[in-house]
mmCIF file with all atom_site columns, C-alpha atoms in Angstrom:
data_model
loop_
_atom_site.group_PDB
_atom_site.id
_atom_site.type_symbol
_atom_site.label_atom_id
_atom_site.label_alt_id
_atom_site.label_comp_id
_atom_site.label_asym_id
_atom_site.label_entity_id
_atom_site.label_seq_id
_atom_site.pdbx_PDB_ins_code
_atom_site.Cartn_x
_atom_site.Cartn_y
_atom_site.Cartn_z
_atom_site.occupancy
_atom_site.B_iso_or_equiv
_atom_site.pdbx_formal_charge
_atom_site.auth_seq_id
_atom_site.auth_comp_id
_atom_site.auth_asym_id
_atom_site.auth_atom_id
_atom_site.pdbx_PDB_model_num
ATOM 1   C CA . MET A 1 1   ? -95.654 76.267 -6.598  1.00 0.00 ? 2   MET A CA 1
ATOM 2   C CA . LYS A 1 2   ? -94.580 77.447 -10.030 1.00 0.00 ? 3   LYS A CA 1
ATOM 3   C CA . ILE A 1 3   ? -90.880 77.495 -10.870 1.00 0.00 ? 4   ILE A CA 1
ATOM 4   C CA . ASN A 1 4   ? -89.933 81.025 -11.873 1.00 0.00 ? 5   ASN A CA 1
ATOM 5   C CA . LYS A 1 5   ? -86.245 80.514 -12.493 1.00 0.00 ? 6   LYS A CA 1
ATOM 6   C CA . LEU A 1 6   ? -84.014 77.541 -13.053 1.00 0.00 ? 7   LEU A CA 1
ATOM 7   C CA . ILE A 1 7   ? -80.492 78.184 -11.883 1.00 0.00 ? 8   ILE A CA 1
ATOM 8   C CA . LEU A 1 8   ? -77.423 76.197 -12.864 1.00 0.00 ? 9   LEU A CA 1
ATOM 9   C CA . PHE A 1 9   ? -74.481 76.509 -10.541 1.00 0.00 ? 10  PHE A CA 1
ATOM 10  C CA . GLY A 1 10  ? -71.068 75.568 -11.850 1.00 0.00 ? 11  GLY A CA 1
ATOM 11  C CA . PHE A 1 11  ? -67.931 75.535 -9.747  1.00 0.00 ? 12  PHE A CA 1
ATOM 12  C CA . PHE A 1 12  ? -64.493 74.845 -11.185 1.00 0.00 ? 13  PHE A CA 1
ATOM 13  C CA . ILE A 1 13  ? -62.053 73.033 -8.935  1.00 0.00 ? 14  ILE A CA 1
ATOM 14  C CA . THR A 1 14  ? -58.380 73.548 -9.713  1.00 0.00 ? 15  THR A CA 1
ATOM 15  C CA . PRO A 1 15  ? -56.762 70.176 -10.390 1.00 0.00 ? 16  PRO A CA 1
ATOM 16  C CA . TYR A 1 16  ? -54.600 68.824 -7.604  1.00 0.00 ? 17  TYR A CA 1
ATOM 17  C CA . SER A 1 17  ? -51.407 67.249 -8.851  1.00 0.00 ? 18  SER A CA 1
ATOM 18  C CA . ASP A 1 18  ? -49.410 64.692 -6.940  1.00 0.00 ? 19  ASP A CA 1
ATOM 19  C CA . ALA A 1 19  ? -46.758 63.204 -9.204  1.00 0.00 ? 20  ALA A CA 1
ATOM 20  C CA . SER A 1 20  ? -46.135 60.307 -6.809  1.00 0.00 ? 21  SER A CA 1
ATOM 21  C CA . THR A 1 21  ? -49.645 58.857 -7.224  1.00 0.00 ? 22  THR A CA 1
ATOM 22  C CA . THR A 1 22  ? -51.376 57.792 -10.411 1.00 0.00 ? 23  THR A CA 1
ATOM 23  C CA . MET A 1 23  ? -54.553 55.796 -10.989 1.00 0.00 ? 24  MET A CA 1
ATOM 24  C CA . GLY A 1 24  ? -52.554 52.793 -12.231 1.00 0.00 ? 25  GLY A CA 1
ATOM 25  C CA . LYS A 1 25  ? -50.322 52.670 -9.156  1.00 0.00 ? 26  LYS A CA 1
ATOM 26  C CA . LEU A 1 26  ? -52.707 52.925 -6.205  1.00 0.00 ? 27  LEU A CA 1
ATOM 27  C CA . PRO A 1 27  ? -51.749 50.903 -3.124  1.00 0.00 ? 28  PRO A CA 1
ATOM 28  C CA . VAL A 1 28  ? -53.384 47.490 -2.602  1.00 0.00 ? 29  VAL A CA 1
ATOM 29  C CA . ASN A 1 29  ? -55.364 48.932 0.299   1.00 0.00 ? 30  ASN A CA 1
ATOM 30  C CA . ASP A 1 30  ? -56.844 51.472 -2.100  1.00 0.00 ? 31  ASP A CA 1
ATOM 31  C CA . GLY A 1 31  ? -59.858 52.653 -0.081  1.00 0.00 ? 32  GLY A CA 1
ATOM 32  C CA . TRP A 1 32  ? -62.286 51.524 -2.792  1.00 0.00 ? 33  TRP A CA 1
ATOM 33  C CA . HIS A 1 33  ? -62.856 48.043 -1.399  1.00 0.00 ? 34  HIS A CA 1
ATOM 34  C CA . SER A 1 34  ? -63.549 48.766 2.255   1.00 0.00 ? 35  SER A CA 1
ATOM 35  C CA . PRO A 1 35  ? -66.437 50.659 3.884   1.00 0.00 ? 36  PRO A CA 1
ATOM 36  C CA . GLN A 1 36  ? -65.764 54.345 4.463   1.00 0.00 ? 37  GLN A CA 1
ATOM 37  C CA . GLN A 1 37  ? -67.665 56.993 6.381   1.00 0.00 ? 38  GLN A CA 1
ATOM 38  C CA . ILE A 1 38  ? -66.552 60.189 4.718   1.00 0.00 ? 39  ILE A CA 1
ATOM 39  C CA . PHE A 1 39  ? -69.270 62.488 6.093   1.00 0.00 ? 40  PHE A CA 1
ATOM 40  C CA . SER A 1 40  ? -70.743 61.999 9.570   1.00 0.00 ? 41  SER A CA 1
ATOM 41  C CA . GLN A 1 41  ? -74.095 63.366 10.740  1.00 0.00 ? 42  GLN A CA 1
ATOM 42  C CA . HIS A 1 42  ? -74.198 65.314 14.006  1.00 0.00 ? 43  HIS A CA 1
ATOM 43  C CA . GLN A 1 43  ? -70.434 65.828 13.795  1.00 0.00 ? 44  GLN A CA 1
ATOM 44  C CA . LYS A 1 44  ? -70.689 69.633 13.786  1.00 0.00 ? 45  LYS A CA 1
ATOM 45  C CA . THR A 1 45  ? -73.980 70.252 15.600  1.00 0.00 ? 46  THR A CA 1
ATOM 46  C CA . SER A 1 46  ? -76.719 68.125 17.138  1.00 0.00 ? 47  SER A CA 1
ATOM 47  C CA . THR A 1 47  ? -78.832 68.562 13.986  1.00 0.00 ? 48  THR A CA 1
ATOM 48  C CA . ASN A 1 48  ? -76.423 68.694 11.033  1.00 0.00 ? 49  ASN A CA 1
ATOM 49  C CA . ALA A 1 49  ? -76.903 66.101 8.286   1.00 0.00 ? 50  ALA A CA 1
ATOM 50  C CA . TYR A 1 50  ? -75.543 65.094 4.895   1.00 0.00 ? 51  TYR A CA 1
ATOM 51  C CA . ARG A 1 51  ? -77.456 63.978 1.801   1.00 0.00 ? 52  ARG A CA 1
ATOM 52  C CA . ILE A 1 52  ? -76.841 63.293 -1.875  1.00 0.00 ? 53  ILE A CA 1
ATOM 53  C CA . PRO A 1 53  ? -73.161 62.328 -1.990  1.00 0.00 ? 54  PRO A CA 1
ATOM 54  C CA . ALA A 1 54  ? -71.065 62.460 -5.162  1.00 0.00 ? 55  ALA A CA 1
ATOM 55  C CA . ILE A 1 55  ? -67.529 61.204 -5.719  1.00 0.00 ? 56  ILE A CA 1
ATOM 56  C CA . THR A 1 56  ? -64.896 61.231 -8.459  1.00 0.00 ? 57  THR A CA 1
ATOM 57  C CA . ALA A 1 57  ? -61.240 60.352 -8.936  1.00 0.00 ? 58  ALA A CA 1
ATOM 58  C CA . THR A 1 58  ? -58.814 62.464 -10.923 1.00 0.00 ? 59  THR A CA 1
ATOM 59  C CA . THR A 1 59  ? -56.156 61.236 -13.311 1.00 0.00 ? 60  THR A CA 1
ATOM 60  C CA . GLN A 1 60  ? -53.583 62.081 -10.622 1.00 0.00 ? 61  GLN A CA 1
ATOM 61  C CA . GLY A 1 61  ? -55.276 59.650 -8.202  1.00 0.00 ? 62  GLY A CA 1
ATOM 62  C CA . THR A 1 62  ? -56.936 62.290 -6.039  1.00 0.00 ? 63  THR A CA 1
ATOM 63  C CA . VAL A 1 63  ? -60.402 61.291 -4.809  1.00 0.00 ? 64  VAL A CA 1
ATOM 64  C CA . ILE A 1 64  ? -62.928 64.098 -4.235  1.00 0.00 ? 65  ILE A CA 1
ATOM 65  C CA . ALA A 1 65  ? -66.124 63.446 -2.258  1.00 0.00 ? 66  ALA A CA 1
ATOM 66  C CA . VAL A 1 66  ? -68.842 66.096 -2.012  1.00 0.00 ? 67  VAL A CA 1
ATOM 67  C CA . SER A 1 67  ? -72.260 66.085 -0.359  1.00 0.00 ? 68  SER A CA 1
ATOM 68  C CA . ASP A 1 68  ? -75.069 68.376 0.686   1.00 0.00 ? 69  ASP A CA 1
ATOM 69  C CA . ALA A 1 69  ? -74.146 69.733 4.118   1.00 0.00 ? 70  ALA A CA 1
ATOM 70  C CA . ARG A 1 70  ? -77.409 70.563 5.844   1.00 0.00 ? 71  ARG A CA 1
ATOM 71  C CA . ALA A 1 71  ? -77.236 72.550 9.069   1.00 0.00 ? 72  ALA A CA 1
ATOM 72  C CA . ASP A 1 72  ? -80.656 71.694 10.457  1.00 0.00 ? 73  ASP A CA 1
ATOM 73  C CA . GLY A 1 73  ? -81.671 68.107 9.672   1.00 0.00 ? 74  GLY A CA 1
ATOM 74  C CA . THR A 1 74  ? -82.290 66.543 6.277   1.00 0.00 ? 75  THR A CA 1
ATOM 75  C CA . SER A 1 75  ? -84.941 68.922 4.906   1.00 0.00 ? 76  SER A CA 1
ATOM 76  C CA . ASP A 1 76  ? -84.525 70.561 1.497   1.00 0.00 ? 77  ASP A CA 1
ATOM 77  C CA . ILE A 1 77  ? -83.733 74.075 0.289   1.00 0.00 ? 78  ILE A CA 1
ATOM 78  C CA . GLY A 1 78  ? -86.473 76.443 1.415   1.00 0.00 ? 79  GLY A CA 1
ATOM 79  C CA . LEU A 1 79  ? -87.296 74.220 4.393   1.00 0.00 ? 80  LEU A CA 1
ATOM 80  C CA . ASN A 1 80  ? -83.797 74.197 5.906   1.00 0.00 ? 81  ASN A CA 1
ATOM 81  C CA . LYS A 1 81  ? -82.011 77.349 7.053   1.00 0.00 ? 82  LYS A CA 1
ATOM 82  C CA . ASP A 1 82  ? -78.640 76.338 5.586   1.00 0.00 ? 83  ASP A CA 1
ATOM 83  C CA . VAL A 1 83  ? -77.953 73.922 2.716   1.00 0.00 ? 84  VAL A CA 1
ATOM 84  C CA . HIS A 1 84  ? -74.550 74.055 1.034   1.00 0.00 ? 85  HIS A CA 1
ATOM 85  C CA . PHE A 1 85  ? -71.775 71.710 -0.144  1.00 0.00 ? 86  PHE A CA 1
ATOM 86  C CA . GLY A 1 86  ? -69.214 70.038 2.056   1.00 0.00 ? 87  GLY A CA 1
ATOM 87  C CA . TYR A 1 87  ? -66.272 68.290 0.420   1.00 0.00 ? 88  TYR A CA 1
ATOM 88  C CA . ARG A 1 88  ? -63.279 66.197 1.442   1.00 0.00 ? 89  ARG A CA 1
ATOM 89  C CA . ILE A 1 89  ? -60.215 65.203 -0.580  1.00 0.00 ? 90  ILE A CA 1
ATOM 90  C CA . SER A 1 90  ? -58.051 62.085 -0.432  1.00 0.00 ? 91  SER A CA 1
ATOM 91  C CA . THR A 1 91  ? -54.642 61.944 -2.077  1.00 0.00 ? 92  THR A CA 1
ATOM 92  C CA . ASP A 1 92  ? -53.979 58.293 -1.185  1.00 0.00 ? 93  ASP A CA 1
ATOM 93  C CA . GLY A 1 93  ? -56.849 56.502 -2.912  1.00 0.00 ? 94  GLY A CA 1
ATOM 94  C CA . GLY A 1 94  ? -59.354 56.994 -0.081  1.00 0.00 ? 95  GLY A CA 1
ATOM 95  C CA . ASN A 1 95  ? -57.312 55.706 2.856   1.00 0.00 ? 96  ASN A CA 1
ATOM 96  C CA . THR A 1 96  ? -57.212 59.110 4.557   1.00 0.00 ? 97  THR A CA 1
ATOM 97  C CA . TRP A 1 97  ? -59.281 62.254 4.008   1.00 0.00 ? 98  TRP A CA 1
ATOM 98  C CA . SER A 1 98  ? -58.766 65.989 4.456   1.00 0.00 ? 99  SER A CA 1
ATOM 99  C CA . HIS A 1 99  ? -60.833 67.973 6.915   1.00 0.00 ? 100 HIS A CA 1
ATOM 100 C CA . GLU A 1 100 ? -64.181 68.987 5.465   1.00 0.00 ? 101 GLU A CA 1
ATOM 101 C CA . GLN A 1 101 ? -64.221 72.212 3.468   1.00 0.00 ? 102 GLN A CA 1
ATOM 102 C CA . GLU A 1 102 ? -67.401 74.092 2.603   1.00 0.00 ? 103 GLU A CA 1
ATOM 103 C CA . ILE A 1 103 ? -68.707 75.769 -0.536  1.00 0.00 ? 104 ILE A CA 1
ATOM 104 C CA . ILE A 1 104 ? -71.260 78.426 0.381   1.00 0.00 ? 105 ILE A CA 1
ATOM 105 C CA . PRO A 1 105 ? -72.088 80.401 -2.781  1.00 0.00 ? 106 PRO A CA 1
ATOM 106 C CA . ASP A 1 106 ? -74.275 83.098 -1.220  1.00 0.00 ? 107 ASP A CA 1
ATOM 107 C CA . ILE A 1 107 ? -73.057 83.816 2.320   1.00 0.00 ? 108 ILE A CA 1
ATOM 108 C CA . LYS A 1 108 ? -74.945 87.110 2.719   1.00 0.00 ? 109 LYS A CA 1
ATOM 109 C CA . GLY A 1 109 ? -78.074 86.118 0.827   1.00 0.00 ? 110 GLY A CA 1
ATOM 110 C CA . LYS A 1 110 ? -80.731 83.468 1.127   1.00 0.00 ? 111 LYS A CA 1
ATOM 111 C CA . HIS A 1 111 ? -79.738 81.291 -1.843  1.00 0.00 ? 112 HIS A CA 1
ATOM 112 C CA . GLN A 1 112 ? -78.533 77.789 -1.083  1.00 0.00 ? 113 GLN A CA 1
ATOM 113 C CA . ILE A 1 113 ? -77.008 74.944 -3.109  1.00 0.00 ? 114 ILE A CA 1
ATOM 114 C CA . SER A 1 114 ? -77.756 71.207 -3.142  1.00 0.00 ? 115 SER A CA 1
ATOM 115 C CA . ASP A 1 115 ? -77.675 68.026 -5.227  1.00 0.00 ? 116 ASP A CA 1
ATOM 116 C CA . PRO A 1 116 ? -73.986 67.878 -6.194  1.00 0.00 ? 117 PRO A CA 1
ATOM 117 C CA . ALA A 1 117 ? -72.749 66.250 -9.387  1.00 0.00 ? 118 ALA A CA 1
ATOM 118 C CA . ILE A 1 118 ? -68.991 66.074 -9.909  1.00 0.00 ? 119 ILE A CA 1
ATOM 119 C CA . VAL A 1 119 ? -67.099 65.071 -13.045 1.00 0.00 ? 120 VAL A CA 1
ATOM 120 C CA . HIS A 1 120 ? -63.417 64.910 -13.929 1.00 0.00 ? 121 HIS A CA 1
ATOM 121 C CA . ASN A 1 121 ? -62.273 65.523 -17.508 1.00 0.00 ? 122 ASN A CA 1
ATOM 122 C CA . THR A 1 122 ? -59.347 63.177 -18.096 1.00 0.00 ? 123 THR A CA 1
ATOM 123 C CA . ASP A 1 123 ? -58.332 65.014 -21.283 1.00 0.00 ? 124 ASP A CA 1
ATOM 124 C CA . THR A 1 124 ? -57.842 68.414 -19.621 1.00 0.00 ? 125 THR A CA 1
ATOM 125 C CA . GLY A 1 125 ? -57.321 67.415 -15.982 1.00 0.00 ? 126 GLY A CA 1
ATOM 126 C CA . SER A 1 126 ? -60.156 69.751 -14.923 1.00 0.00 ? 127 SER A CA 1
ATOM 127 C CA . THR A 1 127 ? -62.764 68.797 -12.346 1.00 0.00 ? 128 THR A CA 1
ATOM 128 C CA . PHE A 1 128 ? -66.227 70.389 -12.368 1.00 0.00 ? 129 PHE A CA 1
ATOM 129 C CA . LEU A 1 129 ? -68.823 70.483 -9.603  1.00 0.00 ? 130 LEU A CA 1
ATOM 130 C CA . PHE A 1 130 ? -72.468 71.258 -10.396 1.00 0.00 ? 131 PHE A CA 1
ATOM 131 C CA . GLY A 1 131 ? -75.505 71.712 -8.181  1.00 0.00 ? 132 GLY A CA 1
ATOM 132 C CA . PHE A 1 132 ? -78.996 73.113 -7.780  1.00 0.00 ? 133 PHE A CA 1
ATOM 133 C CA . TYR A 1 133 ? -78.826 76.749 -6.608  1.00 0.00 ? 134 TYR A CA 1
ATOM 134 C CA . ASN A 1 134 ? -82.059 78.345 -5.425  1.00 0.00 ? 135 ASN A CA 1
ATOM 135 C CA . ASP A 1 135 ? -83.812 80.084 -2.546  1.00 0.00 ? 136 ASP A CA 1
ATOM 136 C CA . ARG A 1 136 ? -86.976 78.005 -2.252  1.00 0.00 ? 137 ARG A CA 1
ATOM 137 C CA . PHE A 1 137 ? -88.284 74.473 -2.115  1.00 0.00 ? 138 PHE A CA 1
ATOM 138 C CA . ILE A 1 138 ? -89.174 73.004 -5.501  1.00 0.00 ? 139 ILE A CA 1
ATOM 139 C CA . THR A 1 139 ? -92.154 70.686 -5.624  1.00 0.00 ? 140 THR A CA 1
ATOM 140 C CA . ALA A 1 140 ? -92.094 67.504 -7.683  1.00 0.00 ? 141 ALA A CA 1
ATOM 141 C CA . LYS A 1 141 ? -95.020 68.728 -9.780  1.00 0.00 ? 142 LYS A CA 1
ATOM 142 C CA . PRO A 1 142 ? -93.996 69.264 -13.445 1.00 0.00 ? 143 PRO A CA 1
ATOM 143 C CA . VAL A 1 143 ? -94.746 72.670 -14.949 1.00 0.00 ? 144 VAL A CA 1
ATOM 144 C CA . SER A 1 144 ? -94.515 73.928 -18.488 1.00 0.00 ? 145 SER A CA 1
ATOM 145 C CA . ASN A 1 145 ? -93.564 77.569 -18.895 1.00 0.00 ? 146 ASN A CA 1
ATOM 146 C CA . ASN A 1 146 ? -91.002 79.871 -20.463 1.00 0.00 ? 147 ASN A CA 1
ATOM 147 C CA . SER A 1 147 ? -88.601 80.067 -17.515 1.00 0.00 ? 148 SER A CA 1
ATOM 148 C CA . ASP A 1 148 ? -85.542 82.258 -17.444 1.00 0.00 ? 149 ASP A CA 1
ATOM 149 C CA . PHE A 1 149 ? -82.246 80.442 -17.107 1.00 0.00 ? 150 PHE A CA 1
ATOM 150 C CA . LEU A 1 150 ? -79.457 81.814 -14.961 1.00 0.00 ? 151 LEU A CA 1
ATOM 151 C CA . CYS A 1 151 ? -75.826 80.812 -14.872 1.00 0.00 ? 152 CYS A CA 1
ATOM 152 C CA . LEU A 1 152 ? -73.551 81.500 -11.919 1.00 0.00 ? 153 LEU A CA 1
ATOM 153 C CA . ASN A 1 153 ? -69.799 81.455 -12.239 1.00 0.00 ? 154 ASN A CA 1
ATOM 154 C CA . PRO A 1 154 ? -68.348 82.290 -8.813  1.00 0.00 ? 155 PRO A CA 1
ATOM 155 C CA . MET A 1 155 ? -64.894 82.740 -10.329 1.00 0.00 ? 156 MET A CA 1
ATOM 156 C CA . THR A 1 156 ? -66.000 85.796 -12.332 1.00 0.00 ? 157 THR A CA 1
ATOM 157 C CA . GLU A 1 157 ? -69.293 87.064 -10.880 1.00 0.00 ? 158 GLU A CA 1
ATOM 158 C CA . GLU A 1 158 ? -70.632 87.803 -7.423  1.00 0.00 ? 159 GLU A CA 1
ATOM 159 C CA . LYS A 1 159 ? -74.256 87.404 -8.520  1.00 0.00 ? 160 LYS A CA 1
ATOM 160 C CA . PRO A 1 160 ? -75.897 85.277 -11.186 1.00 0.00 ? 161 PRO A CA 1
ATOM 161 C CA . GLY A 1 161 ? -76.524 86.875 -14.556 1.00 0.00 ? 162 GLY A CA 1
ATOM 162 C CA . VAL A 1 162 ? -79.274 86.186 -17.050 1.00 0.00 ? 163 VAL A CA 1
ATOM 163 C CA . ARG A 1 163 ? -78.175 84.011 -19.929 1.00 0.00 ? 164 ARG A CA 1
ATOM 164 C CA . GLU A 1 164 ? -80.151 84.696 -23.087 1.00 0.00 ? 165 GLU A CA 1
#
C-alpha cells in the first residue's frame, strides 16, 4: 500500500493549575514508585483494549496519561472500527485518577487517531498532544514519494487543510 497523505494531528490541552501542588512538593506516596493500572482492558466492552501509552507531568504537578483507546481489540487503524485517544488526569501525583475522557477527532467520518505523544512546555505551561490521524492501515514498507502533508487543528478547523 502506498501512503498518499501523511497527517499530523495536534491537540492543545489547556494547562490545569492547582496552586496547592507543585513538582517539588509532591507527597511521599507520589504515585511514581508504585505499580499503577491507569487504563484497563475490557472495562467498557468485552473487546475494548488500550495500546501505546504516553504520560507527562506539568509544572503544576498534574499528571496526564493518554493511550490509544481501541473499541474492538488491539488491531490498528483501518483494521479496527474505532481507534481514538483516552486520557486520565491526576492532580495528586498519580495517587488518584479522573474518569477516562475521550478525544475523537472525526466523530462523523472514518478518520481515527493513534500513537499518542504528549509533551509539556515548562516555559509556557502549555501541554501538547500529538498523534497519527488517518483512515487506513499503514504498512511498515518504506516508500519514497512526494506526499502531501496535512495539519489538523481542532481548535480552529473542522477538517484538515493542506499545508503548502
